[in-house]
Amino acid sequence: MKRPPLANALVAGAGLSGMATAICLSRLGVRVDLVEIDPGWRPATGPVRIDAAALQAMEALGIDGAGLAAIREADGIDLRSASGALLAHDPAGMARDTRGALMLRPALARLLADATLAAGVEVRLGATVRSLRQDADGVEVEFSDTHGARYDLLVGADGVHSRLRELAWRGAPQPAFSGQALWHARLPRPPALARATIWQGGDLELALHPVAADEACLLLRQDGAPGPVPAAQVLPMLRGLLARFPAAPVRAIAAALDGRSQAACRALERIELGAPWHSGRVLLAGDAVHGTVGRYGVGGSRGMGDAVLLARELAGASSVAQALERFQHRRWNPCNAPRSDPY
Ligand SMILES: Cc1cc2nc3c(=O)[nH]c(=O)nc-3n(C[C@H](O)[C@H](O)[C@H](O)COP(=O)(O)OP(=O)(O)OC[C@H]3O[C@@H](n4cnc5c(N)ncnc54)[C@H](O)[C@@H]3O)c2cc1C
């Protein structure tokens, strides 16, 4: 196999994108350090839907757990009106999504964290990049916890509020509230819920996904949302929004929500950095560069896809610069194509 044009790399941020990037680079034979600012390496809560492309990416990362196979949406998705009328089963444009999977974020994060450690990535928690300086051959990094080091490539996968973006791009745009909110909660699986179901109701779209024999996850997208919601208001406001769906199963869902449901609301922020996504040998990945609205329900999938493609380009390139150019060329369109599915 051709040797990749780099010996070592630093990844900043151990979310879905950062872990996937670290695994991919390490499997290429690159020595990878991964710094994560959270000393507890705690994943976000709530459900995450992984599309077919990301499932393929996970297989490329060597992750194909039996648990993952078990939760695939093999039974398809029902699309219903707010009053419950069946509009379509596996409607056109969603057919590929029946190969997706919904899982709880901590479970997905655990799969990736185990694969990261198994790949030999050097993980440092509670650490970040304090400053960086680069020349044509590499990046000098000062860390918050130790002295510095030099890398052939630095990948900033530190989320929508990326510090790496600020360090490497002068005057980079700041994320801004998008006007959309995503509500989510866990609840006992209604006995009648045979398959994932979506109810469409104007500026609201409710999805209920079975995630286990006895558990389901609710995702409610709200357009024209007012902004962040105080924690004490989440449950009553969520019930209020669900009341706008006359469908009987939604009434039952609203009645099943209580203090154990872990109901939460995220006011979504948007950031889109124009091309290129690299500045010299610093590359941004995941939400740091294309988070998250417009494609709010696919950001995790896109971040993992970024990783696989980056590794492919590095494997075949004669220089880091050439790989980053090719990566940009191939990744720009998939990440900016208009959304055609309702997730
Ligand atoms: C409510 C909601 C539901 C969603 N549902 C889906 C879905 O169903 N499917 C899907 O594909 N996507 C979904 N998304 C989008 C998806 O969650 C994100 O796109 C994805 O998690 C982005 O991953 P990331 O690794 O790029 O960034 P993040 O998940 O934000 O991870 C960044 C990591 O970097 C760390 N970090 C931050 N700053 C620093 C620093 N300075 N130095 C070092 N480390 C740092 C953070 O602690 C974190 O671990 C959803 C988003 C929301 C808000």
GROMACS .gro file of C-alpha atoms and ligand atoms in nm:
model
  396
    1MET     CA    1   0.000   0.000   0.000
    2LYS     CA    2   0.122   0.351  -0.084
    3ARG     CA    3   0.240   0.543   0.224
    4PRO     CA    4   0.023   0.845   0.311
    5PRO     CA    5   0.203   1.181   0.277
    6LEU     CA    6   0.202   1.244   0.654
    7ALA     CA    7   0.348   1.078   0.961
    8ASN     CA    8   0.142   1.233   1.238
    9ALA     CA    9  -0.175   1.433   1.295
   10LEU     CA   10  -0.360   1.609   1.573
   11VAL     CA   11  -0.739   1.601   1.598
   12ALA     CA   12  -0.905   1.856   1.828
   13GLY     CA   13  -1.249   1.751   1.952
   14ALA     CA   14  -1.364   1.396   2.028
   15GLY     CA   15  -1.725   1.415   1.909
   16LEU     CA   16  -1.857   1.195   1.629
   17SER     CA   17  -1.650   1.374   1.362
   18GLY     CA   18  -1.328   1.388   1.561
   19MET     CA   19  -1.338   1.025   1.671
   20ALA     CA   20  -1.417   0.907   1.319
   21THR     CA   21  -1.131   1.117   1.180
   22ALA     CA   22  -0.886   0.987   1.439
   23ILE     CA   23  -0.983   0.625   1.368
   24CYS     CA   24  -0.953   0.668   0.991
   25LEU     CA   25  -0.614   0.839   1.007
   26SER     CA   26  -0.480   0.587   1.255
   27ARG     CA   27  -0.590   0.297   1.035
   28LEU     CA   28  -0.386   0.457   0.755
   29GLY     CA   29  -0.076   0.421   0.967
   30VAL     CA   30  -0.065   0.785   1.080
   31ARG     CA   31   0.029   0.854   1.447
   32VAL     CA   32  -0.273   1.038   1.587
   33ASP     CA   33  -0.318   1.249   1.899
   34LEU     CA   34  -0.673   1.345   1.995
   35VAL     CA   35  -0.740   1.625   2.243
   36GLU     CA   36  -1.087   1.669   2.395
   37ILE     CA   37  -1.167   1.966   2.614
   38ASP     CA   38  -1.423   1.779   2.825
   39PRO     CA   39  -1.235   1.589   3.098
   40GLY     CA   40  -1.530   1.345   3.120
   41TRP     CA   41  -1.556   1.280   2.741
   42ARG     CA   42  -1.934   1.292   2.788
   43PRO     CA   43  -2.151   1.248   2.480
   44ALA     CA   44  -2.465   1.453   2.429
   45THR     CA   45  -2.791   1.288   2.530
   46GLY     CA   46  -3.087   1.207   2.310
   47PRO     CA   47  -3.129   1.007   1.993
   48VAL     CA   48  -2.921   1.031   1.679
   49ARG     CA   49  -3.023   0.902   1.341
   50ILE     CA   50  -2.748   0.761   1.125
   51ASP     CA   51  -2.820   0.751   0.754
   52ALA     CA   52  -2.721   0.482   0.509
   53ALA     CA   53  -2.406   0.666   0.401
   54ALA     CA   54  -2.290   0.697   0.761
   55LEU     CA   55  -2.361   0.331   0.828
   56GLN     CA   56  -2.131   0.257   0.537
   57ALA     CA   57  -1.878   0.497   0.689
   58MET     CA   58  -1.898   0.309   1.018
   59GLU     CA   59  -1.842  -0.019   0.841
   60ALA     CA   60  -1.535   0.141   0.681
   61LEU     CA   61  -1.421   0.228   1.034
   62GLY     CA   62  -1.454  -0.137   1.128
   63ILE     CA   63  -1.770  -0.082   1.334
   64ASP     CA   64  -2.055  -0.314   1.251
   65GLY     CA   65  -2.189  -0.415   1.589
   66ALA     CA   66  -2.472  -0.662   1.608
   67GLY     CA   67  -2.659  -0.400   1.813
   68LEU     CA   68  -2.631  -0.158   1.525
   69ALA     CA   69  -2.774  -0.407   1.281
   70ALA     CA   70  -3.063  -0.474   1.518
   71ILE     CA   71  -3.189  -0.117   1.513
   72ARG     CA   72  -3.180  -0.056   1.140
   73GLU     CA   73  -3.503   0.083   1.003
   74ALA     CA   74  -3.567  -0.232   0.809
   75ASP     CA   75  -3.943  -0.193   0.848
   76GLY     CA   76  -3.947   0.143   0.673
   77ILE     CA   77  -4.109   0.469   0.777
   78ASP     CA   78  -4.475   0.574   0.777
   79LEU     CA   79  -4.549   0.934   0.682
   80ARG     CA   80  -4.875   1.069   0.829
   81SER     CA   81  -5.068   1.394   0.845
   82ALA     CA   82  -5.115   1.577   1.177
   83SER     CA   83  -5.451   1.405   1.215
   84GLY     CA   84  -5.300   1.062   1.154
   85ALA     CA   85  -5.396   0.986   0.792
   86LEU     CA   86  -5.135   0.768   0.620
   87LEU     CA   87  -4.974   0.975   0.343
   88ALA     CA   88  -4.709   0.727   0.237
   89HIS     CA   89  -4.509   0.428   0.347
   90ASP     CA   90  -4.144   0.460   0.248
   91PRO     CA   91  -4.227   0.761   0.030
   92ALA     CA   92  -4.007   0.835  -0.268
   93GLY     CA   93  -3.690   1.007  -0.164
   94MET     CA   94  -3.693   0.834   0.172
   95ALA     CA   95  -3.640   0.487   0.035
   96ARG     CA   96  -3.269   0.502   0.098
   97ASP     CA   97  -3.340   0.604   0.456
   98THR     CA   98  -3.486   0.265   0.532
   99ARG     CA   99  -3.125   0.157   0.548
  100GLY     CA  100  -3.061   0.409   0.825
  101ALA     CA  101  -3.062   0.350   1.199
  102LEU     CA  102  -3.165   0.542   1.504
  103MET     CA  103  -2.972   0.496   1.823
  104LEU     CA  104  -2.908   0.673   2.147
  105ARG     CA  105  -2.612   0.908   2.132
  106PRO     CA  106  -2.425   0.759   2.427
  107ALA     CA  107  -2.442   0.414   2.261
  108LEU     CA  108  -2.303   0.548   1.932
  109ALA     CA  109  -2.037   0.751   2.114
  110ARG     CA  110  -1.931   0.439   2.308
  111LEU     CA  111  -1.891   0.238   1.985
  112LEU     CA  112  -1.673   0.512   1.839
  113ALA     CA  113  -1.474   0.569   2.159
  114ASP     CA  114  -1.395   0.196   2.183
  115ALA     CA  115  -1.285   0.193   1.818
  116THR     CA  116  -1.073   0.507   1.875
  117LEU     CA  117  -0.883   0.347   2.161
  118ALA     CA  118  -0.854   0.014   1.976
  119ALA     CA  119  -0.702   0.196   1.676
  120GLY     CA  120  -0.416   0.315   1.899
  121VAL     CA  121  -0.512   0.683   1.903
  122GLU     CA  122  -0.348   0.877   2.189
  123VAL     CA  123  -0.644   1.044   2.363
  124ARG     CA  124  -0.590   1.336   2.605
  125LEU     CA  125  -0.893   1.460   2.795
  126GLY     CA  126  -0.936   1.804   2.949
  127ALA     CA  127  -0.693   1.945   2.693
  128THR     CA  128  -0.711   2.178   2.397
  129VAL     CA  129  -0.503   2.381   2.155
  130ARG     CA  130  -0.403   2.715   2.302
  131SER     CA  131  -0.229   2.856   1.994
  132LEU     CA  132  -0.089   2.744   1.660
  133ARG     CA  133   0.164   2.856   1.403
  134GLN     CA  134   0.220   2.692   1.069
  135ASP     CA  135   0.470   2.685   0.786
  136ALA     CA  136   0.470   2.499   0.456
  137ASP     CA  137   0.566   2.165   0.618
  138GLY     CA  138   0.366   2.147   0.938
  139VAL     CA  139   0.179   2.303   1.230
  140GLU     CA  140   0.336   2.398   1.564
  141VAL     CA  141   0.079   2.365   1.842
  142GLU     CA  142   0.082   2.493   2.201
  143PHE     CA  143  -0.144   2.287   2.426
  144SER     CA  144  -0.336   2.402   2.732
  145ASP     CA  145  -0.198   2.119   2.948
  146THR     CA  146   0.154   2.048   2.825
  147HIS     CA  147   0.413   2.211   2.604
  148GLY     CA  148   0.388   2.210   2.230
  149ALA     CA  149   0.428   1.959   1.949
  150ARG     CA  150   0.457   1.964   1.572
  151TYR     CA  151   0.217   1.790   1.335
  152ASP     CA  152   0.185   1.729   0.963
  153LEU     CA  153  -0.190   1.792   0.981
  154LEU     CA  154  -0.429   1.945   1.235
  155VAL     CA  155  -0.800   1.864   1.211
  156GLY     CA  156  -1.038   2.092   1.400
  157ALA     CA  157  -1.347   1.885   1.484
  158ASP     CA  158  -1.444   2.093   1.784
  159GLY     CA  159  -1.806   2.163   1.700
  160VAL     CA  160  -2.014   2.459   1.594
  161HIS     CA  161  -1.836   2.698   1.835
  162SER     CA  162  -1.497   2.584   1.706
  163ARG     CA  163  -1.197   2.748   1.869
  164LEU     CA  164  -0.976   2.602   1.593
  165ARG     CA  165  -1.181   2.793   1.337
  166GLU     CA  166  -1.107   3.116   1.526
  167LEU     CA  167  -0.739   3.032   1.555
  168ALA     CA  168  -0.684   2.944   1.189
  169TRP     CA  169  -0.934   3.176   1.011
  170ARG     CA  170  -0.911   3.544   1.083
  171GLY     CA  171  -1.258   3.700   1.096
  172ALA     CA  172  -1.436   3.364   1.065
  173PRO     CA  173  -1.816   3.397   1.090
  174GLN     CA  174  -1.983   3.324   1.423
  175PRO     CA  175  -2.267   3.073   1.459
  176ALA     CA  176  -2.613   3.230   1.477
  177PHE     CA  177  -2.955   3.105   1.588
  178SER     CA  178  -3.128   2.954   1.288
  179GLY     CA  179  -3.491   2.992   1.388
  180GLN     CA  180  -3.525   2.613   1.422
  181ALA     CA  181  -3.547   2.409   1.739
  182LEU     CA  182  -3.527   2.034   1.791
  183TRP     CA  183  -3.708   1.878   2.083
  184HIS     CA  184  -3.639   1.524   2.190
  185ALA     CA  185  -3.747   1.279   2.459
  186ARG     CA  186  -3.742   0.910   2.545
  187LEU     CA  187  -4.055   0.715   2.629
  188PRO     CA  188  -4.187   0.361   2.658
  189ARG     CA  189  -4.248   0.218   2.311
  190PRO     CA  190  -4.621   0.234   2.237
  191PRO     CA  191  -4.738  -0.125   2.169
  192ALA     CA  192  -4.889  -0.015   1.835
  193LEU     CA  193  -4.563   0.142   1.709
  194ALA     CA  194  -4.453  -0.116   1.453
  195ARG     CA  195  -4.216   0.115   1.267
  196ALA     CA  196  -4.071   0.467   1.264
  197THR     CA  197  -4.348   0.719   1.204
  198ILE     CA  198  -4.348   1.085   1.104
  199TRP     CA  199  -4.644   1.320   1.150
  200GLN     CA  200  -4.632   1.643   0.950
  201GLY     CA  201  -4.806   1.947   1.091
  202GLY     CA  202  -4.717   2.278   0.925
  203ASP     CA  203  -4.414   2.427   1.097
  204LEU     CA  204  -4.385   2.116   1.315
  205GLU     CA  205  -4.264   1.771   1.221
  206LEU     CA  206  -4.281   1.491   1.473
  207ALA     CA  207  -4.090   1.165   1.439
  208LEU     CA  208  -4.122   0.868   1.669
  209HIS     CA  209  -3.861   0.595   1.634
  210PRO     CA  210  -3.848   0.261   1.808
  211VAL     CA  211  -3.496   0.219   1.950
  212ALA     CA  212  -3.553  -0.101   2.146
  213ALA     CA  213  -3.829  -0.353   2.208
  214ASP     CA  214  -3.953  -0.142   2.497
  215GLU     CA  215  -3.827   0.208   2.416
  216ALA     CA  216  -3.892   0.481   2.159
  217CYS     CA  217  -3.745   0.825   2.093
  218LEU     CA  218  -3.935   1.133   1.994
  219LEU     CA  219  -3.788   1.407   1.775
  220LEU     CA  220  -3.990   1.720   1.706
  221ARG     CA  221  -3.863   1.982   1.463
  222GLN     CA  222  -4.004   2.329   1.507
  223ASP     CA  223  -3.957   2.599   1.244
  224GLY     CA  224  -3.995   2.960   1.356
  225ALA     CA  225  -3.889   2.871   1.712
  226PRO     CA  226  -3.846   3.152   1.964
  227GLY     CA  227  -3.495   3.055   2.081
  228PRO     CA  228  -3.353   2.878   2.387
  229VAL     CA  229  -3.611   2.737   2.631
  230PRO     CA  230  -3.552   2.737   3.011
  231ALA     CA  231  -3.526   2.379   3.144
  232ALA     CA  232  -3.836   2.410   3.362
  233GLN     CA  233  -4.043   2.506   3.058
  234VAL     CA  234  -3.936   2.221   2.830
  235LEU     CA  235  -4.192   1.959   2.929
  236PRO     CA  236  -4.499   2.189   2.938
  237MET     CA  237  -4.400   2.357   2.611
  238LEU     CA  238  -4.338   2.021   2.442
  239ARG     CA  239  -4.682   1.899   2.552
  240GLY     CA  240  -4.829   2.222   2.413
  241LEU     CA  241  -4.668   2.166   2.073
  242LEU     CA  242  -4.782   1.802   2.063
  243ALA     CA  243  -5.138   1.916   2.132
  244ARG     CA  244  -5.136   2.062   1.781
  245PHE     CA  245  -5.142   1.706   1.642
  246PRO     CA  246  -5.496   1.563   1.662
  247ALA     CA  247  -5.372   1.208   1.583
  248ALA     CA  248  -5.464   0.970   1.867
  249PRO     CA  249  -5.115   0.811   1.895
  250VAL     CA  250  -4.963   1.158   1.944
  251ARG     CA  251  -5.211   1.227   2.224
  252ALA     CA  252  -5.096   0.904   2.387
  253ILE     CA  253  -4.732   1.006   2.343
  254ALA     CA  254  -4.796   1.345   2.507
  255ALA     CA  255  -4.968   1.171   2.799
  256ALA     CA  256  -4.673   0.930   2.842
  257LEU     CA  257  -4.418   1.212   2.884
  258ASP     CA  258  -4.308   1.280   3.239
  259GLY     CA  259  -4.002   1.372   3.443
  260ARG     CA  260  -3.827   1.047   3.341
  261SER     CA  261  -3.850   1.127   2.969
  262GLN     CA  262  -3.529   1.336   2.959
  263ALA     CA  263  -3.715   1.589   2.745
  264ALA     CA  264  -3.483   1.851   2.601
  265CYS     CA  265  -3.493   2.132   2.348
  266ARG     CA  266  -3.200   2.252   2.137
  267ALA     CA  267  -3.219   2.586   1.962
  268LEU     CA  268  -3.014   2.512   1.652
  269GLU     CA  269  -2.727   2.733   1.550
  270ARG     CA  270  -2.598   2.765   1.201
  271ILE     CA  271  -2.248   2.810   1.066
  272GLU     CA  272  -2.132   2.762   0.712
  273LEU     CA  273  -1.780   2.844   0.621
  274GLY     CA  274  -1.729   2.885   0.250
  275ALA     CA  275  -1.463   2.683   0.068
  276PRO     CA  276  -1.187   2.606   0.134
  277TRP     CA  277  -1.230   2.420   0.461
  278HIS     CA  278  -0.857   2.415   0.513
  279SER     CA  279  -0.609   2.686   0.578
  280GLY     CA  280  -0.263   2.550   0.503
  281ARG     CA  281  -0.240   2.233   0.709
  282VAL     CA  282  -0.536   2.305   0.935
  283LEU     CA  283  -0.860   2.138   0.822
  284LEU     CA  284  -1.203   2.183   0.978
  285ALA     CA  285  -1.442   1.888   0.993
  286GLY     CA  286  -1.800   1.821   1.104
  287ASP     CA  287  -2.008   2.092   1.270
  288ALA     CA  288  -1.701   2.317   1.295
  289VAL     CA  289  -1.737   2.380   0.922
  290HIS     CA  290  -2.087   2.276   0.818
  291GLY     CA  291  -2.306   2.275   1.127
  292THR     CA  292  -2.592   2.213   1.132
  293VAL     CA  293  -2.916   2.361   1.010
  294GLY     CA  294  -3.075   2.282   0.678
  295ARG     CA  295  -2.922   1.943   0.730
  296TYR     CA  296  -2.983   1.944   1.107
  297GLY     CA  297  -3.055   1.574   1.123
  298VAL     CA  298  -2.757   1.457   0.923
  299GLY     CA  299  -2.465   1.648   1.075
  300GLY     CA  300  -2.333   1.346   1.262
  301SER     CA  301  -2.358   1.133   0.951
  302ARG     CA  302  -2.181   1.398   0.744
  303GLY     CA  303  -1.903   1.433   1.000
  304MET     CA  304  -1.831   1.059   0.985
  305GLY     CA  305  -1.847   1.068   0.607
  306ASP     CA  306  -1.591   1.351   0.608
  307ALA     CA  307  -1.351   1.127   0.796
  308VAL     CA  308  -1.371   0.832   0.559
  309LEU     CA  309  -1.329   1.048   0.252
  310LEU     CA  310  -1.038   1.243   0.400
  311ALA     CA  311  -0.855   0.918   0.472
  312ARG     CA  312  -0.921   0.793   0.119
  313GLU     CA  313  -0.781   1.111  -0.031
  314LEU     CA  314  -0.476   1.106   0.195
  315ALA     CA  315  -0.409   0.742   0.109
  316GLY     CA  316  -0.387   0.818  -0.263
  317ALA     CA  317  -0.219   1.160  -0.258
  318SER     CA  318   0.140   1.260  -0.306
  319SER     CA  319   0.112   1.556  -0.067
  320VAL     CA  320  -0.114   1.677   0.214
  321ALA     CA  321  -0.205   1.984   0.006
  322GLN     CA  322  -0.317   1.768  -0.285
  323ALA     CA  323  -0.528   1.549  -0.055
  324LEU     CA  324  -0.698   1.851   0.104
  325GLU     CA  325  -0.780   2.000  -0.236
  326ARG     CA  326  -0.930   1.672  -0.358
  327PHE     CA  327  -1.119   1.628  -0.031
  328GLN     CA  328  -1.267   1.975  -0.066
  329HIS     CA  329  -1.369   1.913  -0.422
  330ARG     CA  330  -1.548   1.589  -0.342
  331ARG     CA  331  -1.701   1.697  -0.012
  332TRP     CA  332  -1.831   2.043  -0.094
  333ASN     CA  333  -2.131   1.931  -0.298
  334PRO     CA  334  -2.254   1.646  -0.074
  335CYS     CA  335  -2.246   1.878   0.227
  336ASN     CA  336  -2.417   2.167   0.053
  337ALA     CA  337  -2.671   1.990  -0.162
  338PRO     CA  338  -3.027   2.094  -0.077
  339ARG     CA  339  -3.200   1.852   0.157
  340SER     CA  340  -3.455   1.628   0.000
  341ASP     CA  341  -3.558   1.421   0.301
  342PRO     CA  342  -3.760   1.540   0.598
  343TYR     CA  343  -3.509   1.458   0.873
  344LIG     C1  344  -3.109   1.803   1.878
  344LIG     C2  345  -3.019   1.756   1.766
  344LIG     C3  346  -3.051   1.639   1.698
  344LIG     C4  347  -2.968   1.594   1.595
  344LIG     N1  348  -3.000   1.477   1.534
  344LIG     C5  349  -2.914   1.427   1.443
  344LIG     C6  350  -2.940   1.302   1.382
  344LIG     O1  351  -3.042   1.240   1.409
  344LIG     N2  352  -2.851   1.253   1.293
  344LIG     C7  353  -2.737   1.320   1.261
  344LIG     O2  354  -2.657   1.270   1.179
  344LIG     N3  355  -2.710   1.440   1.315
  344LIG     C8  356  -2.795   1.494   1.406
  344LIG     N4  357  -2.769   1.614   1.461
  344LIG     C9  358  -2.645   1.683   1.425
  344LIG    C10  359  -2.528   1.617   1.497
  344LIG     O3  360  -2.557   1.602   1.634
  344LIG    C11  361  -2.402   1.700   1.482
  344LIG     O4  362  -2.389   1.738   1.347
  344LIG    C12  363  -2.281   1.618   1.524
  344LIG     O5  364  -2.294   1.576   1.659
  344LIG    C13  365  -2.156   1.700   1.506
  344LIG     O6  366  -2.048   1.625   1.552
  344LIG     P1  367  -1.907   1.695   1.565
  344LIG     O7  368  -1.817   1.589   1.617
  344LIG     O8  369  -1.873   1.763   1.439
  344LIG     O9  370  -1.928   1.810   1.673
  344LIG     P2  371  -1.968   1.796   1.826
  344LIG    O10  372  -2.063   1.686   1.848
  344LIG    O11  373  -2.009   1.932   1.870
  344LIG    O12  374  -1.833   1.754   1.899
  344LIG    C14  375  -1.732   1.848   1.923
  344LIG    C15  376  -1.640   1.792   2.030
  344LIG    O13  377  -1.530   1.883   2.047
  344LIG    C16  378  -1.512   1.911   2.185
  344LIG     N5  379  -1.454   2.045   2.192
  344LIG    C17  380  -1.518   2.164   2.187
  344LIG     N6  381  -1.429   2.265   2.191
  344LIG    C18  382  -1.305   2.207   2.198
  344LIG    C19  383  -1.174   2.260   2.202
  344LIG     N7  384  -1.151   2.393   2.198
  344LIG     N8  385  -1.071   2.172   2.208
  344LIG    C20  386  -1.092   2.038   2.211
  344LIG     N9  387  -1.216   1.984   2.208
  344LIG    C21  388  -1.321   2.067   2.199
  344LIG    C22  389  -1.651   1.900   2.245
  344LIG    O14  390  -1.645   1.876   2.384
  344LIG    C23  391  -1.707   1.781   2.166
  344LIG    O15  392  -1.670   1.659   2.225
  344LIG    C24  393  -2.851   1.665   1.560
  344LIG    C25  394  -2.819   1.783   1.628
  344LIG    C26  395  -2.903   1.828   1.730
  344LIG    C27  396  -2.867   1.956   1.800
   0.00000   0.00000   0.00000
